[in-house]
Coordinates of C-alpha atoms and ligand atoms in Angstrom, one line a residue:
X1441 CA 158.3 89.4 35.6
X1442 CA 154.7 87.9 35.3
X1443 CA 155.1 84.8 32.9
X1444 CA 151.8 83.3 31.2
X1445 CA 151.7 80.1 29.2
X1446 CA 149.2 81.2 27.0
X1447 CA 149.8 81.9 23.0
X1448 CA 149.9 85.7 22.5
X1449 CA 150.8 86.6 26.2
X1450 CA 154.7 87.0 27.3
X1451 CA 156.7 84.3 29.0
X1452 CA 160.1 84.9 28.4
X1453 CA 162.7 82.7 30.6
X1454 CA 165.5 85.2 32.7
X1455 CA 169.1 84.4 31.2
X1456 CA 171.9 85.9 32.6
X1457 CA 172.4 87.6 29.1
X1458 CA 169.3 88.8 28.9
X1459 CA 169.3 90.5 32.2
X1460 CA 172.6 92.2 31.5
X1461 CA 170.4 93.5 28.4
X1462 CA 167.3 94.8 30.8
X1463 CA 170.1 96.8 32.7
X1464 CA 171.9 98.3 29.2
X1465 CA 168.1 99.0 27.8
X1466 CA 167.3 100.8 31.3
X1467 CA 170.8 103.2 31.0
X1468 CA 169.4 104.8 27.9
X1469 CA 165.6 104.9 29.1
X1470 CA 164.4 102.1 27.3
X1471 CA 162.7 98.7 28.4
X1472 CA 161.8 95.5 26.5
X1473 CA 157.8 95.2 26.7
X1474 CA 157.8 91.3 27.3
X1475 CA 158.7 92.2 30.8
X1476 CA 155.9 94.3 31.5
X1477 CA 153.6 93.5 28.9
X1478 CA 151.3 91.1 30.7
X1479 CA 150.9 93.5 34.2
X1480 CA 150.3 96.5 31.9
X1481 CA 147.9 94.7 29.5
X1482 CA 145.6 92.6 32.3
X1483 CA 143.2 90.6 30.7
X1484 CA 140.8 92.9 32.6
X1485 CA 140.4 96.2 34.9
X1486 CA 142.8 95.6 37.9
X1487 CA 142.1 98.4 40.1
X1488 CA 144.4 99.6 43.0
X1489 CA 142.0 100.9 44.9
X1490 CA 140.4 98.6 47.8
X1491 CA 136.5 98.2 48.4
X1492 CA 136.8 100.6 51.6
X1493 CA 134.2 101.8 54.0
X1494 CA 134.2 104.9 56.6
X1495 CA 132.2 104.7 59.3
X1496 CA 130.7 107.6 60.4
X1497 CA 130.7 106.8 63.9
X1498 CA 134.7 106.4 63.6
X1499 CA 135.6 109.1 61.6
X1500 CA 133.5 111.9 63.1
X1501 CA 135.6 112.6 66.4
X1502 CA 138.2 113.1 63.9
X1503 CA 136.5 115.4 61.7
X1504 CA 135.6 117.5 64.6
X1505 CA 138.9 117.7 66.2
X1506 CA 140.4 119.6 62.6
X1507 CA 138.6 123.1 63.5
X1508 CA 140.2 123.0 66.9
X1509 CA 143.7 122.0 65.4
X1510 CA 144.0 124.7 62.0
X1511 CA 142.2 127.7 61.3
X1512 CA 139.8 127.5 57.9
X1513 CA 142.0 130.5 56.5
X1514 CA 145.2 128.7 57.0
X1515 CA 144.1 125.6 55.7
X1516 CA 142.5 127.1 52.9
X1517 CA 140.1 124.2 52.7
X1518 CA 139.8 122.4 56.1
X1519 CA 138.7 118.6 55.0
X1520 CA 139.8 115.1 56.6
X1521 CA 140.3 113.5 53.1
X1522 CA 139.0 109.6 52.9
X1523 CA 142.1 108.0 51.5
X1524 CA 142.3 104.3 49.8
X1525 CA 145.0 102.2 51.2
X1526 CA 145.3 101.3 47.5
X1527 CA 145.6 104.6 46.4
X1528 CA 147.5 107.0 48.8
X1529 CA 150.1 108.5 46.0
X1530 CA 146.8 110.2 44.3
X1531 CA 144.9 111.2 47.2
X1532 CA 142.0 109.0 45.7
X1533 CA 139.2 107.3 47.3
X1534 CA 138.8 105.4 44.6
X1535 CA 139.9 105.1 40.9
X1536 CA 140.4 108.7 40.2
X1537 CA 138.0 110.3 42.5
X1538 CA 138.6 112.1 45.2
X1539 CA 136.7 112.5 48.8
X1540 CA 136.7 114.2 51.9
X1541 CA 134.6 115.5 54.7
X1542 CA 134.7 119.2 55.2
X1543 CA 133.6 120.9 58.4
X1544 CA 133.1 124.9 59.4
X1545 CA 131.7 126.8 62.0
X1546 CA 129.6 129.5 62.0
X1547 CA 131.3 132.5 60.4
X1548 CA 133.9 130.7 58.7
X1549 CA 134.6 130.4 55.0
X1550 CA 137.0 129.2 52.2
X1551 CA 138.3 132.1 50.2
X1552 CA 137.3 131.9 46.5
X1553 CA 139.1 129.8 43.9
X1554 CA 138.6 127.8 40.7
X1555 CA 140.2 124.6 39.5
X1556 CA 139.9 122.5 36.6
X1557 CA 138.5 119.6 38.7
X1558 CA 135.2 119.5 38.6
X1559 CA 133.0 119.0 42.2
X1560 CA 130.8 118.8 44.3
X1561 CA 129.5 118.8 47.7
X1562 CA 126.6 116.6 49.6
X1563 CA 125.4 118.2 53.0
X1564 CA 125.4 116.1 55.8
X1565 CA 124.8 118.1 58.6
X1566 CA 124.2 122.1 60.0
X1567 CA 122.1 125.1 59.3
X1568 CA 123.6 128.0 57.4
X1569 CA 125.8 126.8 55.3
X1570 CA 126.3 128.2 51.9
X1571 CA 128.5 128.2 48.4
X1572 CA 129.2 131.1 46.1
X1573 CA 129.3 129.8 42.8
X1574 CA 130.1 132.2 39.9
X1575 CA 129.0 135.3 42.0
X1576 CA 125.4 133.4 42.5
X1577 CA 125.0 132.4 46.5
X1578 CA 123.2 129.3 47.6
X1579 CA 122.0 128.2 50.7
X1580 CA 122.6 124.5 51.4
X1581 CA 120.5 122.4 54.0
X1582 CA 121.4 118.4 54.9
X1583 CA 121.3 116.1 52.3
X1584 CA 121.1 119.3 49.6
X1585 CA 123.7 118.7 46.8
X1586 CA 125.8 121.8 45.2
X1587 CA 127.8 121.7 42.1
X1588 CA 130.9 123.9 41.4
X1589 CA 131.8 122.8 38.0
X1590 CA 135.2 122.5 36.4
X1591 CA 136.3 126.2 35.6
X1592 CA 133.7 127.8 37.9
X1593 CA 134.8 130.5 40.8
X1594 CA 133.5 129.3 44.1
X1595 CA 133.8 129.8 47.8
X1596 CA 131.9 128.4 50.8
X1597 CA 131.1 129.2 54.2
X1598 CA 128.3 129.1 56.8
X1599 CA 126.3 132.3 58.0
X1600 CA 127.3 133.5 61.6
X1601 CA 124.1 132.9 62.6
X1602 CA 123.9 129.4 61.5
X1603 CA 125.4 125.9 63.2
X1604 CA 128.6 124.3 62.6
X1605 CA 128.4 122.1 59.1
X1606 CA 129.7 119.4 57.8
X1607 CA 129.6 118.1 53.8
X1608 CA 131.0 115.5 51.8
X1609 CA 133.4 117.2 48.7
X1610 CA 133.5 115.1 45.8
X1611 CA 135.9 115.9 43.0
X1612 CA 138.2 114.0 40.3
X1613 CA 141.4 115.9 41.0
X1614 CA 143.1 112.4 40.7
X1615 CA 141.7 112.2 37.2
X1616 CA 142.9 115.8 36.1
X1617 CA 146.5 115.1 37.6
X1618 CA 146.4 111.5 35.6
X1619 CA 145.6 113.5 32.5
X1620 CA 148.1 116.4 33.5
X1621 CA 145.5 118.8 32.8
X1622 CA 144.8 120.6 36.4
X1623 CA 144.5 124.2 36.9
X1624 CA 144.1 126.3 40.2
X1625 CA 143.4 130.0 40.6
X1626 CA 142.8 132.1 43.4
X1627 CA 139.9 135.0 42.9
X1628 CA 141.4 138.9 43.3
X1629 CA 138.5 139.0 46.0
X1630 CA 138.3 136.9 48.9
X1631 CA 135.1 135.7 48.7
X1632 CA 133.0 136.8 45.8
X1633 CA 130.5 139.9 45.6
X1634 CA 127.5 138.8 44.8
X1635 CA 126.9 139.6 41.0
X1636 CA 124.2 139.7 38.2
X1637 CA 122.5 136.4 38.6
X1638 CA 124.1 134.2 35.0
X1639 CA 122.5 134.7 32.2
X1640 CA 121.3 130.8 31.2
X1641 CA 119.8 131.8 27.6
X1642 CA 121.4 130.0 25.0
X1643 CA 123.6 127.8 27.4
X1644 CA 126.9 126.1 26.1
X1645 CA 128.7 125.6 28.9
X1646 CA 129.7 121.8 29.4
X1647 CA 128.2 121.5 32.5
X1648 CA 124.9 122.0 34.2
X1649 CA 123.2 125.6 34.7
X1650 CA 121.7 124.4 38.1
X1651 CA 124.0 124.7 40.2
X1652 CA 122.3 123.5 43.5
X1653 CA 119.6 120.4 43.6
X1654 CA 117.3 120.2 46.8
X1655 CA 116.8 117.2 49.1
X1656 CA 113.2 117.6 48.8
X1657 CA 112.8 117.4 45.3
X1658 CA 115.5 114.8 44.7
X1659 CA 113.9 112.5 47.0
X1660 CA 110.6 113.1 45.7
X1661 CA 111.8 112.4 42.0
X1662 CA 113.5 109.5 43.4
X1663 CA 110.1 108.0 45.1
X1664 CA 108.4 108.9 41.5
X1665 CA 110.9 107.3 39.5
X1666 CA 110.0 104.7 37.2
X1667 CA 113.4 103.7 36.3
X1668 CA 114.0 100.8 38.2
X1669 CA 117.1 98.1 37.9
X1670 CA 117.3 94.6 39.6
X1671 CA 121.0 96.0 40.0
X1672 CA 120.4 99.5 41.4
X1673 CA 116.8 99.6 42.6
X1674 CA 115.1 102.9 42.0
X1675 CA 117.3 105.2 40.4
X1676 CA 117.4 108.9 40.2
X1677 CA 120.3 110.5 38.5
X1678 CA 121.4 114.4 39.0
X1679 CA 121.0 115.6 35.0
X1680 CA 122.0 118.5 33.4
X1681 CA 118.4 119.8 32.1
X1682 CA 119.7 121.3 29.0
X1683 CA 121.2 118.2 27.5
X1684 CA 119.3 115.5 30.1
X1685 CA 122.9 114.4 30.3
X1686 CA 125.3 113.9 33.5
X1687 CA 125.9 117.0 35.3
X1688 CA 129.7 117.6 34.9
X1689 CA 131.5 116.6 31.9
X1690 CA 133.3 113.8 34.2
X1691 CA 131.3 113.2 36.9
X1692 CA 127.8 112.0 37.5
X1693 CA 125.7 112.0 40.5
X1694 CA 122.6 109.7 41.5
X1695 CA 120.2 108.6 44.2
X1696 CA 119.5 105.3 44.4
X1697 CA 116.4 103.8 47.2
X1698 CA 116.2 100.3 48.1
X1699 CA 112.8 99.6 49.5
X1700 CA 112.0 97.9 52.3
X1701 CA 113.5 94.7 52.7
X1702 CA 115.0 94.8 49.2
X1703 CA 118.4 93.5 47.7
X1704 CA 119.7 93.6 44.5
X1705 CA 121.1 91.4 42.1
X1706 CA 125.3 91.7 41.7
X1707 CA 126.7 93.0 38.6
X1708 CA 130.0 95.1 37.8
X1709 CA 130.9 97.9 35.2
X1710 CA 134.1 100.1 34.6
X1711 CA 133.9 103.6 36.4
X1712 CA 134.6 104.3 40.4
X1713 CA 131.7 105.1 42.7
X1714 CA 131.7 107.1 45.7
X1715 CA 128.7 106.5 47.7
X1716 CA 127.3 108.0 51.1
X1717 CA 124.0 106.8 53.5
X1718 CA 121.3 109.4 53.0
X1719 CA 118.8 107.4 54.4
X1720 CA 118.2 104.3 56.3
X1721 CA 120.4 101.1 56.6
X1722 CA 121.9 98.3 55.1
X1723 CA 124.8 96.5 53.3
X1724 CA 126.8 96.4 50.4
X1725 CA 128.8 93.4 49.3
X1726 CA 131.4 94.3 47.2
X1727 CA 134.1 92.0 45.9
X1728 CA 133.1 89.3 48.5
X1729 CA 133.3 91.8 51.3
X1730 CA 130.2 92.6 53.3
X1731 CA 129.8 95.8 54.2
X1732 CA 127.6 97.3 56.7
X1733 CA 126.2 101.0 56.8
X1734 CA 123.7 103.2 58.1
X1735 CA 123.3 107.1 58.1
X1736 CA 126.7 109.5 57.0
X1737 CA 128.9 106.1 56.4
X1738 CA 130.7 106.8 53.1
X1739 CA 132.0 103.6 50.8
X1740 CA 133.9 103.3 47.7
X1741 CA 133.2 100.4 44.7
X1742 CA 136.3 100.3 42.5
X1743 CA 135.8 99.4 39.0
X1744 CA 135.0 96.3 37.7
X1745 CA 134.5 95.1 41.3
X1746 CA 131.0 93.1 41.6
X1747 CA 128.7 94.6 44.1
X1748 CA 124.6 94.3 45.2
X1749 CA 123.1 96.5 47.7
X1750 CA 120.2 95.2 50.2
X1751 CA 118.3 97.2 52.5
X1752 CA 118.3 95.8 56.3
X1753 CA 115.0 97.5 57.2
X1754 CA 111.6 95.8 56.6
X1755 CA 109.7 99.2 57.1
X1756 CA 111.8 102.5 56.1
X1757 CA 113.5 103.0 52.6
X1758 CA 117.7 102.8 52.6
X1759 CA 118.7 105.8 50.1
X1760 CA 122.6 106.1 49.1
X1761 CA 123.8 109.1 47.4
X1762 CA 126.6 108.3 45.0
X1763 CA 129.0 110.3 42.5
X1764 CA 130.9 108.7 39.9
X1765 CA 133.2 108.8 37.2
X1766 CA 130.7 107.2 34.4
X1767 CA 130.6 110.4 32.1
X1768 CA 134.4 110.4 31.6
X1769 CA 134.2 106.6 30.9
X1770 CA 131.6 107.5 28.6
X1771 CA 132.9 109.7 27.0
X1772 CA 136.2 107.8 26.1
X1773 CA 134.0 105.1 25.2
X1774 CA 135.2 102.5 28.2
X1775 CA 131.8 101.9 29.8
X1776 CA 131.0 98.7 29.8
X1777 CA 128.7 96.7 32.2
X1778 CA 128.2 92.9 33.0
X1779 CA 125.9 91.1 34.9
X1780 CA 127.3 88.8 37.3
Ligands
LIG3064 FE1 137.0 124.3 44.9
LIG3065 FE1 126.6 99.5 40.1

């Protein structure tokens, strides 16, 4: 029991009588709030997730080993997950966000399925990767972003004439499971047959009608972005063109550009984010811990952690891709931000 000597906080000393009382409550599936109140109602968010950096240089060898050990078919989704040491039971990389690195050889594919979790992938390398979403086939190159929004049928693969491809998956599986709202279905066909293009007139689905966001256009938009924040640098948010809002109801994604030599001021906000370094090298300080990153490194930002970023180069841009749960936070009126 965490006691606090503050008016309005639980501060009850243990006695043999009370301990016996607690045991009898437990026997009836009951409990005394004051024994846990200070823990379950913290003064501010207390994430179990710890700031973590996964260096591509360290994990690459393990990712490349997966196809030697297990077939894409048997694994269904042959992915090496990035598991936060504080969130193992949720398979989360931070907060309620999941991420993994998927590797696929030419001619391999994942069978068609859909789930309640919203998903995106950010291509890391290779030629010939494709994703089929709702019967539409999208070809993907390095640093392209593709959405497979909640409830859409999708399958992925690499053309027989392509090269081994690697991409980062981002999903809100832990959020769906913590809300007890997850569903999973396998498509009646192993892979979707190309269908009619989706009718986008009067689009009213809760996610973007654009499924593929190419790197060249997105990076150009980032370079032209007038949205510059002292905390984030220049920002280009991937948007749903119909609403102007985030790409999916629970997950947002953005690019951040740090100009040569630029360092941001520190801030904090509710919501978690997973970053991948799209370009350049630099460092981030998260809750006092410094992480040095370079291209393809992945790191996580737990909710309410103080953070700042810096570009280590004096001549080149540094660009961070990230996805986050801010749309879910905002929908529940839980988003909060503070300068430090
Ligand atoms: Fe999926
Ligand atoms: Fe931030």
